[in-house]
Amino acid sequence: MSAVLAASCVPVHITDRRVSGLLVIEWDDGAISSLRHGDLRQRCRCAACTQRQRSGQLPDPPAALSAIRPVADKGLNLVFADGHERGIYPWTYLRELGDESA
Ligand SMILES: [Zn+2]
């Protein structure tokens, strides 16, 4: 966790590679996070998904990204092909997910 806090959470470039199903974020410290759409869907932290996980249910099936909406300078609101659009992904969380899968 402390390593994540020390890492940059300022994105300089965001690319949605739809064909390979990857959201690629380049950070201002030069690191690059390649996040799979399906993983992002399953790691959604909105109230409904958090509730689901707390009650021991399996996460929703993976889904591709269909839209990316910036949330001020805080992060991204990701919209998925299954219609789920409530997930807010702060930059710190996206960086954490990227470092985890690196
Ligand atoms: Zn959700």
Coordinates of C-alpha atoms and ligand atoms in Angstrom, one line a residue:
M1 CA 0.0 0.0 0.0
S2 CA 2.8 2.5 0.9
A3 CA 4.5 1.9 -2.4
V4 CA 1.2 2.8 -4.2
L5 CA 1.0 6.0 -2.2
A6 CA 4.5 7.0 -3.3
A7 CA 3.7 6.3 -6.9
S8 CA 2.4 8.9 -9.2
C9 CA -1.4 9.1 -9.6
V10 CA -1.3 11.8 -12.3
P11 CA -2.2 10.4 -15.7
V12 CA -0.6 11.9 -18.7
H13 CA -2.1 9.7 -21.4
I14 CA -5.1 7.4 -21.5
T15 CA -5.7 5.0 -24.4
D16 CA -8.6 2.6 -24.8
R17 CA -7.4 -0.4 -26.8
R18 CA -10.7 -1.8 -27.6
V19 CA -9.5 -4.6 -29.9
S20 CA -7.2 -6.1 -27.1
G21 CA -9.7 -5.0 -24.4
L22 CA -7.1 -3.0 -22.5
L23 CA -7.3 0.4 -20.9
V24 CA -3.7 1.8 -20.9
I25 CA -2.8 4.6 -18.6
E26 CA 0.5 6.3 -18.7
W27 CA 1.5 8.1 -15.5
D28 CA 3.6 11.1 -15.1
D29 CA 6.4 9.1 -13.4
G30 CA 6.7 7.1 -16.6
A31 CA 4.9 4.0 -15.4
I32 CA 2.3 2.4 -17.6
S33 CA -0.7 0.5 -16.4
S34 CA -2.4 -1.9 -18.7
L35 CA -5.8 -2.7 -17.3
R36 CA -8.0 -5.4 -18.7
H37 CA -11.6 -4.3 -19.3
G38 CA -13.0 -7.4 -17.8
D39 CA -10.9 -7.0 -14.6
L40 CA -12.0 -3.4 -14.3
R41 CA -15.7 -4.5 -14.5
Q42 CA -15.1 -7.1 -11.8
R43 CA -13.2 -4.7 -9.5
C44 CA -15.9 -2.0 -9.7
R45 CA -16.3 -0.4 -6.3
C46 CA -19.8 1.2 -6.7
A47 CA -22.3 0.6 -3.9
A48 CA -24.1 -2.2 -5.7
C49 CA -20.9 -4.1 -6.5
T50 CA -19.4 -3.6 -3.0
Q51 CA -22.6 -4.9 -1.5
R52 CA -22.5 -7.9 -3.8
Q53 CA -18.9 -8.7 -2.7
R54 CA -19.7 -8.2 1.0
S55 CA -22.6 -10.7 0.8
G56 CA -20.2 -13.3 -0.7
Q57 CA -21.7 -13.3 -4.1
L58 CA -19.5 -13.7 -7.2
P59 CA -18.7 -10.5 -9.0
D60 CA -20.7 -9.7 -12.2
P61 CA -19.2 -11.4 -15.3
P62 CA -16.4 -9.5 -17.1
A63 CA -17.6 -6.9 -19.7
A64 CA -15.8 -4.7 -22.2
L65 CA -15.6 -1.0 -21.7
S66 CA -18.0 1.0 -23.8
A67 CA -17.3 4.6 -22.6
I68 CA -14.9 6.5 -20.5
R69 CA -16.1 9.7 -18.7
P70 CA -13.7 11.9 -16.8
V71 CA -14.8 12.8 -13.3
A72 CA -13.4 16.2 -12.8
D73 CA -9.7 15.6 -12.0
K74 CA -10.4 12.8 -9.7
G75 CA -10.6 9.8 -11.9
L76 CA -12.8 8.0 -14.4
N77 CA -16.4 6.9 -14.6
L78 CA -16.2 3.7 -16.7
V79 CA -19.3 2.5 -18.6
F80 CA -19.4 -1.2 -19.6
A81 CA -21.0 -3.0 -22.4
D82 CA -23.3 -4.8 -20.0
G83 CA -24.9 -1.5 -19.2
H84 CA -23.2 -1.0 -15.8
E85 CA -22.2 2.7 -15.5
R86 CA -22.0 3.4 -11.8
G87 CA -18.4 2.7 -11.2
I88 CA -16.1 5.6 -10.3
Y89 CA -12.4 4.7 -10.5
P90 CA -10.2 7.3 -8.7
W91 CA -6.7 7.6 -10.2
T92 CA -5.2 6.1 -7.0
Y93 CA -7.4 3.0 -7.4
L94 CA -6.5 2.7 -11.1
R95 CA -2.8 3.0 -10.3
E96 CA -3.2 0.4 -7.6
L97 CA -4.9 -2.1 -10.0
G98 CA -2.1 -1.5 -12.5
D99 CA 0.7 -2.1 -10.1
E100 CA -1.1 -5.2 -8.9
S101 CA -1.2 -6.7 -12.4
A102 CA 2.3 -5.5 -13.4
Ligands
ZN1 ZN -20.4 -1.5 -9.9

